[in-house]
Amino acid sequence: MSLNLALERAMHAQANTYNLGSKCRNESEKAAWADCLELYEYTILKINKSVDPYTKCSSVDVQTWLSTALTNLDTCKQGFVELGVADYVMPLISNNVSNLISNTLSLNKVEYDEPTYKDGFPTWANPGDRKLLQSPSPRPNIVVAQDGSSNFRTISQAIAAASKRSGNGRYVIHVKAGTYKENVEIGTKLKNIMLVGDGIGKTIITGSKSVGGGSTTFKSATVAVVGDGFIASGITFRNTAGPKSHQAVALRSGSDLSAFYQCSFEGYQDTLYVHSQRQFYKECDIYGTIDFIFGNAAVVFQNCNIYARNPPNKTNTLTAQGRTDPNQNTGISIHNSRVIAASDLKPVQSSVRTYLGRPWKQYSRTVFMKTFLDGLIDPAGWMPWSGNFALNTLYYGEYANTGPGSTIARRVKWKGYHVITSATEASKFTVGNFIAGNSWLPGTNVPFTPGL
């Protein structure tokens, strides 16, 4: 009943938002309004999926989709705030849909206790239910090459061709070496798309949209993907808007069960937008300055390199996690990785303060586990967002990290900060537990370690 009521109100709110188009007074309002229309569509899709009796799913799946629905509505509001038009528009689209979804999250709550395993899978994960990717090899369906030697010259053309395929099996697009200056969107109907490049620094997708240039953060992404089951390997995703253009996203993923292998994400503020759903990053490089890994997905980074760059305001924050509800099963887990200075930061490292993260939203949740933290990390470790906001309600954890920046003696004393000493507690944030990796990652052929 709660889900159906949330669906009914979301559809009503979507209609109201659509009617606001004629009231938009300028391009900024139109940009934020267009984001909201798109985000309401995604929200309705997720709630529909949760109530559909023909969709095989666990309570964890439903909690993921409802968490995403709530994140979408928060992103809608955020766009108006970023562009400075919230005072006029927000009262016109405010509604109780977020409260209804929050209530449903509470009713469906999944406790993050250590799950019981059977045959290598948590008991709440049904491996047969999520076999999205059937092909064992990435033999390309089509090839993109700038020189015209293959099927298409641009990635966007290849995505358009993929949208006309029949079925939802894995569809592999090989993108040959080259620098592709285009903004790419992979929509909800494009499931199980795989982009295979020729390697980091060889296949490059680059754009330059930014909030400073008039875009919302949501729409600034060089590549944006929401179709479920997305995989990328051997690609550099780049946003060249620069350090003074504010938020400028290289990649945004709202793709459930998406995986990125040996990819690079290059930007400054807000480089990698792990917007929502369940995501996995393996052996990837992430470059940035302010909040450069941010969003409200349930996401694990494993064996990745996180490079802090030289920021314009002498302060770096690696993460800004966006959990707005304590029942959302979301957070950022960084496991067995390295946090080091990029080449442009090294000469001025002593004059720059670099923090592991700051709480973008009330229930921000981020953990660093078995990760090398170099000397660039400030002894306090974590930075407030504004005053005492979220310091009691966040969950920030560190477990068995190494390196000169891992010393915990002078860490923050917030109620929500935890020095994790228990392997049982730390294991809640592993690939196997946090994103149910055993039930879907084998089908991607991306290597992973399920436990600590």
Short mmCIF file of C-alpha atoms in Angstrom, two decimals:
data_model
loop_
_atom_site.label_atom_id
_atom_site.label_comp_id
_atom_site.label_asym_id
_atom_site.label_seq_id
_atom_site.Cartn_x
_atom_site.Cartn_y
_atom_site.Cartn_z
CA MET A 1 0.00 0.00 0.00
CA SER A 2 2.83 2.36 0.90
CA LEU A 3 4.59 1.69 -2.41
CA ASN A 4 1.44 2.16 -4.44
CA LEU A 5 0.67 5.43 -2.68
CA ALA A 6 4.22 6.67 -3.34
CA LEU A 7 3.81 5.72 -7.01
CA GLU A 8 0.49 7.55 -7.29
CA ARG A 9 1.90 10.72 -5.68
CA ALA A 10 5.08 10.56 -7.79
CA MET A 11 3.03 10.44 -10.98
CA HIS A 12 0.93 13.37 -9.76
CA ALA A 13 4.09 15.34 -8.90
CA GLN A 14 5.57 14.53 -12.31
CA ALA A 15 2.48 16.01 -13.99
CA ASN A 16 2.73 19.13 -11.83
CA THR A 17 6.40 19.52 -12.67
CA TYR A 18 5.71 19.14 -16.38
CA ASN A 19 3.19 21.98 -16.20
CA LEU A 20 5.83 24.25 -14.65
CA GLY A 21 7.73 24.44 -17.94
CA SER A 22 5.78 27.45 -19.14
CA LYS A 23 6.58 29.30 -15.88
CA CYS A 24 10.37 29.02 -16.22
CA ARG A 25 11.77 32.54 -16.51
CA ASN A 26 15.28 31.88 -17.82
CA GLU A 27 17.69 29.23 -19.10
CA SER A 28 18.86 28.27 -15.58
CA GLU A 29 15.32 27.48 -14.49
CA LYS A 30 14.70 25.53 -17.69
CA ALA A 31 17.88 23.48 -17.14
CA ALA A 32 16.94 22.51 -13.58
CA TRP A 33 13.31 21.86 -14.62
CA ALA A 34 14.45 19.52 -17.42
CA ASP A 35 16.56 17.58 -14.91
CA CYS A 36 13.51 17.18 -12.66
CA LEU A 37 11.37 15.80 -15.47
CA GLU A 38 14.04 13.21 -16.25
CA LEU A 39 14.56 12.34 -12.58
CA TYR A 40 10.83 11.91 -11.93
CA GLU A 41 10.71 9.52 -14.88
CA TYR A 42 13.55 7.48 -13.33
CA THR A 43 11.83 7.57 -9.93
CA ILE A 44 8.56 6.22 -11.33
CA LEU A 45 10.48 3.47 -13.16
CA LYS A 46 12.14 2.38 -9.92
CA ILE A 47 8.93 2.38 -7.86
CA ASN A 48 7.11 0.52 -10.66
CA LYS A 49 9.88 -2.09 -10.65
CA SER A 50 9.49 -2.47 -6.89
CA VAL A 51 5.72 -3.10 -7.07
CA ASP A 52 5.73 -5.22 -10.23
CA PRO A 53 4.68 -8.77 -9.21
CA TYR A 54 6.49 -10.20 -12.26
CA THR A 55 9.89 -8.72 -11.32
CA LYS A 56 11.98 -11.24 -9.39
CA CYS A 57 13.71 -9.34 -6.63
CA SER A 58 14.92 -9.55 -3.05
CA SER A 59 14.22 -7.06 -0.29
CA VAL A 60 17.75 -5.75 -0.89
CA ASP A 61 16.87 -5.04 -4.54
CA VAL A 62 13.77 -3.12 -3.46
CA GLN A 63 15.77 -1.17 -0.87
CA THR A 64 18.28 -0.26 -3.59
CA TRP A 65 15.59 0.94 -6.00
CA LEU A 66 13.75 2.93 -3.32
CA SER A 67 17.06 4.46 -2.21
CA THR A 68 17.58 5.50 -5.84
CA ALA A 69 14.07 6.96 -6.10
CA LEU A 70 14.73 9.13 -3.04
CA THR A 71 18.14 10.18 -4.40
CA ASN A 72 16.54 11.22 -7.70
CA LEU A 73 14.15 13.61 -5.95
CA ASP A 74 17.00 15.11 -3.92
CA THR A 75 19.00 15.60 -7.14
CA CYS A 76 16.01 17.42 -8.64
CA LYS A 77 16.02 19.90 -5.75
CA GLN A 78 19.81 20.22 -5.87
CA GLY A 79 19.74 21.49 -9.45
CA PHE A 80 17.58 24.48 -8.53
CA VAL A 81 19.84 25.27 -5.56
CA GLU A 82 23.02 25.12 -7.69
CA LEU A 83 21.64 27.52 -10.28
CA GLY A 84 20.28 29.94 -7.69
CA VAL A 85 16.60 29.61 -8.59
CA ALA A 86 15.37 27.49 -5.67
CA ASP A 87 13.47 30.26 -3.91
CA TYR A 88 11.08 30.72 -6.82
CA VAL A 89 10.68 27.22 -8.18
CA MET A 90 10.97 24.83 -5.24
CA PRO A 91 7.70 25.82 -3.52
CA LEU A 92 5.90 25.05 -6.78
CA ILE A 93 7.18 21.46 -7.04
CA SER A 94 7.42 20.56 -3.36
CA ASN A 95 5.32 17.53 -2.42
CA ASN A 96 5.33 14.67 0.01
CA VAL A 97 6.68 12.04 -2.39
CA SER A 98 10.07 12.01 -0.62
CA ASN A 99 8.35 11.42 2.74
CA LEU A 100 6.30 8.56 1.31
CA ILE A 101 9.39 6.88 -0.17
CA SER A 102 11.23 7.39 3.11
CA ASN A 103 8.36 5.68 4.98
CA THR A 104 8.47 2.77 2.55
CA LEU A 105 12.24 2.45 3.00
CA SER A 106 11.66 2.16 6.72
CA LEU A 107 8.99 -0.52 6.26
CA ASN A 108 11.25 -2.51 3.93
CA LYS A 109 14.34 -1.93 6.02
CA VAL A 110 17.24 -4.31 5.45
CA GLU A 111 19.55 -4.59 8.43
CA TYR A 112 23.26 -4.68 7.58
CA ASP A 113 24.10 -7.54 9.88
CA GLU A 114 26.61 -10.11 8.73
CA PRO A 115 24.62 -12.25 6.25
CA THR A 116 24.48 -16.02 6.38
CA TYR A 117 26.17 -17.63 3.40
CA LYS A 118 25.12 -20.65 1.38
CA ASP A 119 27.21 -21.87 -1.56
CA GLY A 120 29.21 -18.64 -1.49
CA PHE A 121 26.21 -16.32 -1.74
CA PRO A 122 24.49 -14.31 1.01
CA THR A 123 21.15 -15.95 1.77
CA TRP A 124 19.29 -12.82 0.65
CA ALA A 125 20.97 -12.86 -2.78
CA ASN A 126 19.52 -15.16 -5.41
CA PRO A 127 22.28 -15.61 -8.00
CA GLY A 128 19.84 -16.97 -10.59
CA ASP A 129 17.74 -13.79 -10.44
CA ARG A 130 20.37 -11.39 -11.68
CA LYS A 131 22.08 -13.08 -14.62
CA LEU A 132 22.01 -9.96 -16.75
CA LEU A 133 25.14 -10.71 -18.71
CA GLN A 134 25.34 -14.00 -20.55
CA SER A 135 28.19 -13.68 -23.07
CA PRO A 136 31.51 -14.97 -21.71
CA SER A 137 33.69 -12.93 -24.08
CA PRO A 138 33.70 -9.25 -25.07
CA ARG A 139 33.64 -9.85 -28.82
CA PRO A 140 32.33 -6.53 -30.19
CA ASN A 141 28.95 -6.17 -31.82
CA ILE A 142 30.07 -2.89 -33.38
CA VAL A 143 33.28 -0.87 -33.55
CA VAL A 144 33.86 2.88 -33.30
CA ALA A 145 36.89 4.47 -34.98
CA GLN A 146 37.49 8.15 -35.72
CA ASP A 147 39.22 7.40 -39.02
CA GLY A 148 36.07 5.87 -40.51
CA SER A 149 37.59 2.39 -40.76
CA SER A 150 34.80 0.79 -38.71
CA ASN A 151 31.02 0.94 -38.22
CA PHE A 152 30.85 4.45 -36.71
CA ARG A 153 33.00 7.51 -36.14
CA THR A 154 31.35 8.60 -32.85
CA ILE A 155 30.27 6.81 -29.69
CA SER A 156 26.89 8.54 -29.75
CA GLN A 157 26.19 7.00 -33.17
CA ALA A 158 27.04 3.57 -31.78
CA ILE A 159 24.73 4.09 -28.78
CA ALA A 160 21.92 5.12 -31.14
CA ALA A 161 22.48 1.91 -33.12
CA ALA A 162 22.47 -0.15 -29.91
CA SER A 163 19.05 1.26 -29.02
CA LYS A 164 17.60 -0.45 -32.10
CA ARG A 165 18.83 -3.92 -31.18
CA SER A 166 16.41 -6.63 -30.14
CA GLY A 167 16.57 -8.05 -26.63
CA ASN A 168 18.61 -7.01 -23.62
CA GLY A 169 21.65 -9.29 -23.92
CA ARG A 170 25.12 -7.89 -23.53
CA TYR A 171 25.97 -5.52 -26.38
CA VAL A 172 29.67 -4.78 -26.78
CA ILE A 173 30.92 -1.57 -28.38
CA HIS A 174 34.67 -1.47 -29.07
CA VAL A 175 35.89 2.13 -29.06
CA LYS A 176 39.29 2.28 -30.75
CA ALA A 177 42.08 4.57 -29.58
CA GLY A 178 41.41 8.26 -30.08
CA THR A 179 40.06 11.34 -28.32
CA TYR A 180 36.29 11.53 -28.69
CA LYS A 181 34.98 15.02 -27.93
CA GLU A 182 31.33 14.30 -27.22
CA ASN A 183 28.80 14.04 -24.44
CA VAL A 184 27.34 10.54 -24.30
CA GLU A 185 24.09 9.45 -22.64
CA ILE A 186 23.07 5.81 -22.18
CA GLY A 187 19.40 5.78 -21.18
CA THR A 188 17.28 3.48 -19.06
CA LYS A 189 16.18 1.33 -22.02
CA LEU A 190 19.76 0.51 -22.99
CA LYS A 191 20.59 -2.38 -20.68
CA ASN A 192 23.82 -4.38 -20.59
CA ILE A 193 25.87 -2.06 -22.78
CA MET A 194 29.62 -2.64 -22.61
CA LEU A 195 32.14 -0.04 -23.79
CA VAL A 196 35.60 -1.51 -24.39
CA GLY A 197 38.44 0.89 -25.07
CA ASP A 198 42.06 0.32 -26.02
CA GLY A 199 43.35 1.37 -22.60
CA ILE A 200 43.69 4.30 -20.21
CA GLY A 201 45.06 7.32 -22.06
CA LYS A 202 44.42 5.70 -25.43
CA THR A 203 40.62 5.73 -25.71
CA ILE A 204 39.52 9.08 -24.26
CA ILE A 205 36.00 10.51 -24.03
CA THR A 206 36.13 14.20 -23.16
CA GLY A 207 33.72 17.07 -22.53
CA SER A 208 33.73 20.42 -20.74
CA LYS A 209 30.25 21.10 -19.34
CA SER A 210 30.14 22.59 -15.83
CA VAL A 211 28.01 24.45 -13.32
CA GLY A 212 30.27 27.45 -13.94
CA GLY A 213 29.32 27.17 -17.60
CA GLY A 214 25.58 27.12 -16.87
CA SER A 215 24.87 23.40 -16.57
CA THR A 216 23.54 21.56 -13.54
CA THR A 217 25.95 19.09 -11.94
CA PHE A 218 23.64 16.29 -13.12
CA LYS A 219 23.86 17.36 -16.76
CA SER A 220 27.54 18.32 -16.76
CA ALA A 221 28.65 14.69 -17.17
CA THR A 222 30.80 13.88 -20.20
CA VAL A 223 29.31 10.37 -20.04
CA ALA A 224 26.05 9.62 -18.22
CA VAL A 225 24.70 6.10 -17.90
CA VAL A 226 21.43 4.92 -16.33
CA GLY A 227 20.76 1.71 -18.27
CA ASP A 228 21.30 -1.23 -15.91
CA GLY A 229 24.18 -3.69 -16.24
CA PHE A 230 26.63 -1.20 -17.82
CA ILE A 231 30.32 -2.19 -18.08
CA ALA A 232 33.30 -0.09 -19.18
CA SER A 233 36.94 -1.13 -19.50
CA GLY A 234 40.08 0.50 -20.82
CA ILE A 235 38.63 4.01 -21.18
CA THR A 236 39.54 7.49 -19.90
CA PHE A 237 36.52 9.63 -18.99
CA ARG A 238 37.49 13.30 -18.82
CA ASN A 239 35.99 16.71 -18.07
CA THR A 240 38.24 19.61 -19.07
CA ALA A 241 36.18 22.49 -17.61
CA GLY A 242 39.10 23.21 -15.26
CA PRO A 243 39.62 23.81 -11.54
CA LYS A 244 37.70 27.11 -11.39
CA SER A 245 34.52 26.02 -13.20
CA HIS A 246 32.99 24.46 -10.07
CA GLN A 247 31.15 21.15 -10.49
CA ALA A 248 32.16 19.39 -13.71
CA VAL A 249 31.47 15.65 -13.96
CA ALA A 250 33.50 13.24 -16.10
CA LEU A 251 31.19 10.25 -15.52
CA ARG A 252 27.78 9.89 -13.87
CA SER A 253 26.42 6.41 -13.20
CA GLY A 254 22.90 5.58 -12.08
CA SER A 255 23.20 2.13 -13.61
CA ASP A 256 22.32 -0.73 -11.28
CA LEU A 257 24.92 -3.50 -11.22
CA SER A 258 27.42 -1.43 -13.21
CA ALA A 259 31.16 -2.20 -13.29
CA PHE A 260 34.23 -0.24 -14.37
CA TYR A 261 37.55 -1.99 -14.95
CA GLN A 262 40.90 -0.31 -15.63
CA CYS A 263 39.31 3.05 -16.42
CA SER A 264 40.43 6.58 -15.58
CA PHE A 265 38.22 9.46 -14.43
CA GLU A 266 39.82 12.89 -14.82
CA GLY A 267 38.48 16.23 -13.64
CA TYR A 268 38.64 18.65 -10.73
CA GLN A 269 35.51 19.31 -8.65
CA ASP A 270 32.93 16.47 -8.74
CA THR A 271 34.84 14.26 -11.19
CA LEU A 272 33.03 10.97 -10.56
CA TYR A 273 29.31 11.08 -9.76
CA VAL A 274 28.36 7.70 -8.30
CA HIS A 275 24.77 8.89 -8.35
CA SER A 276 22.75 5.81 -7.32
CA GLN A 277 22.26 2.01 -7.48
CA ARG A 278 24.99 -0.66 -7.01
CA GLN A 279 28.38 -0.04 -8.62
CA PHE A 280 31.89 -1.53 -8.64
CA TYR A 281 35.24 -0.01 -9.70
CA LYS A 282 38.35 -2.18 -10.09
CA GLU A 283 41.90 -0.98 -10.85
CA CYS A 284 40.68 2.48 -11.81
CA ASP A 285 42.34 5.91 -11.49
CA ILE A 286 40.32 8.87 -10.16
CA TYR A 287 41.69 12.43 -10.29
CA GLY A 288 40.18 15.54 -8.71
CA THR A 289 40.12 18.26 -6.08
CA ILE A 290 36.82 18.99 -4.30
CA ASP A 291 34.29 16.21 -3.54
CA PHE A 292 35.61 14.35 -6.56
CA ILE A 293 34.02 11.01 -5.65
CA PHE A 294 30.45 11.86 -4.70
CA GLY A 295 26.86 10.68 -4.89
CA ASN A 296 24.52 8.22 -3.21
CA ALA A 297 25.22 4.83 -4.78
CA ALA A 298 26.17 1.67 -2.92
CA VAL A 299 29.66 1.51 -4.38
CA VAL A 300 32.95 -0.28 -3.77
CA PHE A 301 36.32 0.85 -5.15
CA GLN A 302 38.88 -1.94 -5.13
CA ASN A 303 42.59 -1.69 -6.03
CA CYS A 304 42.06 1.84 -7.32
CA ASN A 305 44.39 4.86 -7.36
CA ILE A 306 42.89 8.09 -6.02
CA TYR A 307 44.89 11.13 -7.08
CA ALA A 308 44.35 14.50 -5.38
CA ARG A 309 45.20 17.43 -7.64
CA ASN A 310 46.23 21.03 -6.91
CA PRO A 311 43.00 22.84 -5.87
CA PRO A 312 42.27 26.54 -6.41
CA ASN A 313 41.32 27.10 -2.75
CA LYS A 314 44.11 25.05 -1.11
CA THR A 315 41.66 22.39 0.15
CA ASN A 316 40.89 18.94 -1.27
CA THR A 317 38.10 16.58 -0.21
CA LEU A 318 38.23 13.13 -1.76
CA THR A 319 34.60 12.13 -1.10
CA ALA A 320 31.18 13.68 -0.48
CA GLN A 321 28.66 10.91 0.10
CA GLY A 322 24.99 11.83 -0.25
CA ARG A 323 22.83 9.55 1.93
CA THR A 324 19.73 11.52 3.03
CA ASP A 325 17.87 8.75 4.87
CA PRO A 326 19.24 6.32 7.48
CA ASN A 327 17.46 3.41 5.77
CA GLN A 328 19.12 3.91 2.39
CA ASN A 329 21.52 1.00 1.75
CA THR A 330 24.10 3.31 0.21
CA GLY A 331 27.65 4.47 0.87
CA ILE A 332 31.19 4.70 -0.50
CA SER A 333 33.60 1.88 0.35
CA ILE A 334 37.25 2.24 -0.67
CA HIS A 335 39.10 -1.05 -0.27
CA ASN A 336 42.74 -2.01 -0.81
CA SER A 337 43.44 1.15 -2.79
CA ARG A 338 45.95 4.03 -2.79
CA VAL A 339 45.44 7.73 -2.03
CA ILE A 340 48.34 9.80 -3.35
CA ALA A 341 49.17 13.23 -4.74
CA ALA A 342 48.88 13.84 -8.47
CA SER A 343 51.92 15.35 -10.19
CA ASP A 344 50.55 18.91 -10.03
CA LEU A 345 49.94 18.65 -6.25
CA LYS A 346 53.30 17.20 -5.21
CA PRO A 347 55.33 20.48 -5.45
CA VAL A 348 52.77 22.38 -3.29
CA GLN A 349 51.51 19.50 -1.14
CA SER A 350 52.64 21.10 2.14
CA SER A 351 50.44 24.17 1.52
CA VAL A 352 47.28 22.17 0.65
CA ARG A 353 44.97 20.41 3.09
CA THR A 354 43.56 17.15 1.78
CA TYR A 355 40.76 15.32 3.60
CA LEU A 356 39.22 11.88 3.13
CA GLY A 357 35.74 13.36 2.86
CA ARG A 358 33.04 15.68 4.15
CA PRO A 359 29.32 15.09 4.80
CA TRP A 360 27.34 16.39 1.85
CA LYS A 361 24.09 15.00 3.32
CA GLN A 362 22.74 14.17 6.78
CA TYR A 363 23.58 10.44 6.82
CA SER A 364 26.76 10.51 4.74
CA ARG A 365 28.53 7.11 4.88
CA THR A 366 32.11 6.42 3.73
CA VAL A 367 34.77 3.89 4.75
CA PHE A 368 38.44 3.44 3.85
CA MET A 369 39.69 -0.13 4.40
CA LYS A 370 43.18 -1.58 3.95
CA THR A 371 44.07 1.44 1.84
CA PHE A 372 47.43 3.22 1.57
CA LEU A 373 47.05 6.86 2.63
CA ASP A 374 50.08 8.97 1.73
CA GLY A 375 51.33 11.98 3.67
CA LEU A 376 49.01 14.41 1.88
CA ILE A 377 46.09 13.44 4.18
CA ASP A 378 45.47 16.00 6.92
CA PRO A 379 45.90 14.55 10.44
CA ALA A 380 42.22 15.32 11.23
CA GLY A 381 41.28 13.00 8.34
CA TRP A 382 37.81 14.40 7.73
CA MET A 383 36.39 17.88 7.16
CA PRO A 384 33.04 19.34 8.31
CA TRP A 385 30.58 20.50 5.67
CA SER A 386 29.15 23.41 7.62
CA GLY A 387 29.35 23.86 11.38
CA ASN A 388 28.06 20.78 13.20
CA PHE A 389 25.92 19.56 10.29
CA ALA A 390 25.68 15.74 10.19
CA LEU A 391 28.59 15.14 12.59
CA ASN A 392 26.42 12.94 14.83
CA THR A 393 24.46 11.19 12.07
CA LEU A 394 27.17 10.39 9.51
CA TYR A 395 29.13 7.13 9.45
CA TYR A 396 32.80 7.55 8.59
CA GLY A 397 35.08 4.57 9.18
CA GLU A 398 38.72 3.61 8.81
CA TYR A 399 39.97 0.03 9.00
CA ALA A 400 43.54 -1.28 8.82
CA ASN A 401 44.83 1.48 6.55
CA THR A 402 48.55 2.01 6.01
CA GLY A 403 50.91 4.83 5.04
CA PRO A 404 51.92 8.14 6.64
CA GLY A 405 48.39 9.57 6.28
CA SER A 406 46.74 6.68 8.11
CA THR A 407 47.74 7.72 11.65
CA ILE A 408 44.56 8.10 13.71
CA ALA A 409 45.97 9.89 16.78
CA ARG A 410 44.70 13.34 15.71
CA ARG A 411 41.55 12.27 13.85
CA VAL A 412 38.23 14.11 14.36
CA LYS A 413 36.28 13.30 17.53
CA TRP A 414 32.81 13.28 15.96
CA LYS A 415 30.16 10.90 17.21
CA GLY A 416 29.75 9.51 13.69
CA TYR A 417 33.47 8.79 13.15
CA HIS A 418 34.65 5.23 13.80
CA VAL A 419 38.06 3.62 14.04
CA ILE A 420 36.99 0.13 12.98
CA THR A 421 38.92 -2.63 14.75
CA SER A 422 36.51 -5.50 14.14
CA ALA A 423 36.80 -7.54 10.93
CA THR A 424 33.10 -8.35 11.31
CA GLU A 425 32.22 -4.64 11.23
CA ALA A 426 34.57 -3.95 8.33
CA SER A 427 33.22 -6.88 6.33
CA LYS A 428 29.83 -5.16 6.06
CA PHE A 429 31.45 -2.89 3.47
CA THR A 430 33.07 -5.55 1.28
CA VAL A 431 32.11 -6.41 -2.29
CA GLY A 432 30.35 -9.58 -1.16
CA ASN A 433 28.22 -7.90 1.49
CA PHE A 434 27.77 -4.25 0.57
CA ILE A 435 26.85 -4.69 -3.11
CA ALA A 436 26.07 -8.45 -3.20
CA GLY A 437 28.96 -8.82 -5.64
CA ASN A 438 28.99 -12.62 -5.60
CA SER A 439 25.54 -12.66 -7.18
CA TRP A 440 26.31 -10.48 -10.23
CA LEU A 441 29.99 -9.63 -10.71
CA PRO A 442 30.99 -13.09 -12.04
CA GLY A 443 28.78 -12.40 -15.06
CA THR A 444 30.74 -9.23 -15.88
CA ASN A 445 34.16 -10.96 -16.11
CA VAL A 446 35.55 -8.13 -13.96
CA PRO A 447 37.87 -9.64 -11.31
CA PHE A 448 36.96 -8.93 -7.70
CA THR A 449 37.77 -9.94 -4.13
CA PRO A 450 34.51 -10.63 -2.28
CA GLY A 451 35.84 -10.27 1.27
CA LEU A 452 38.45 -8.31 3.20
#
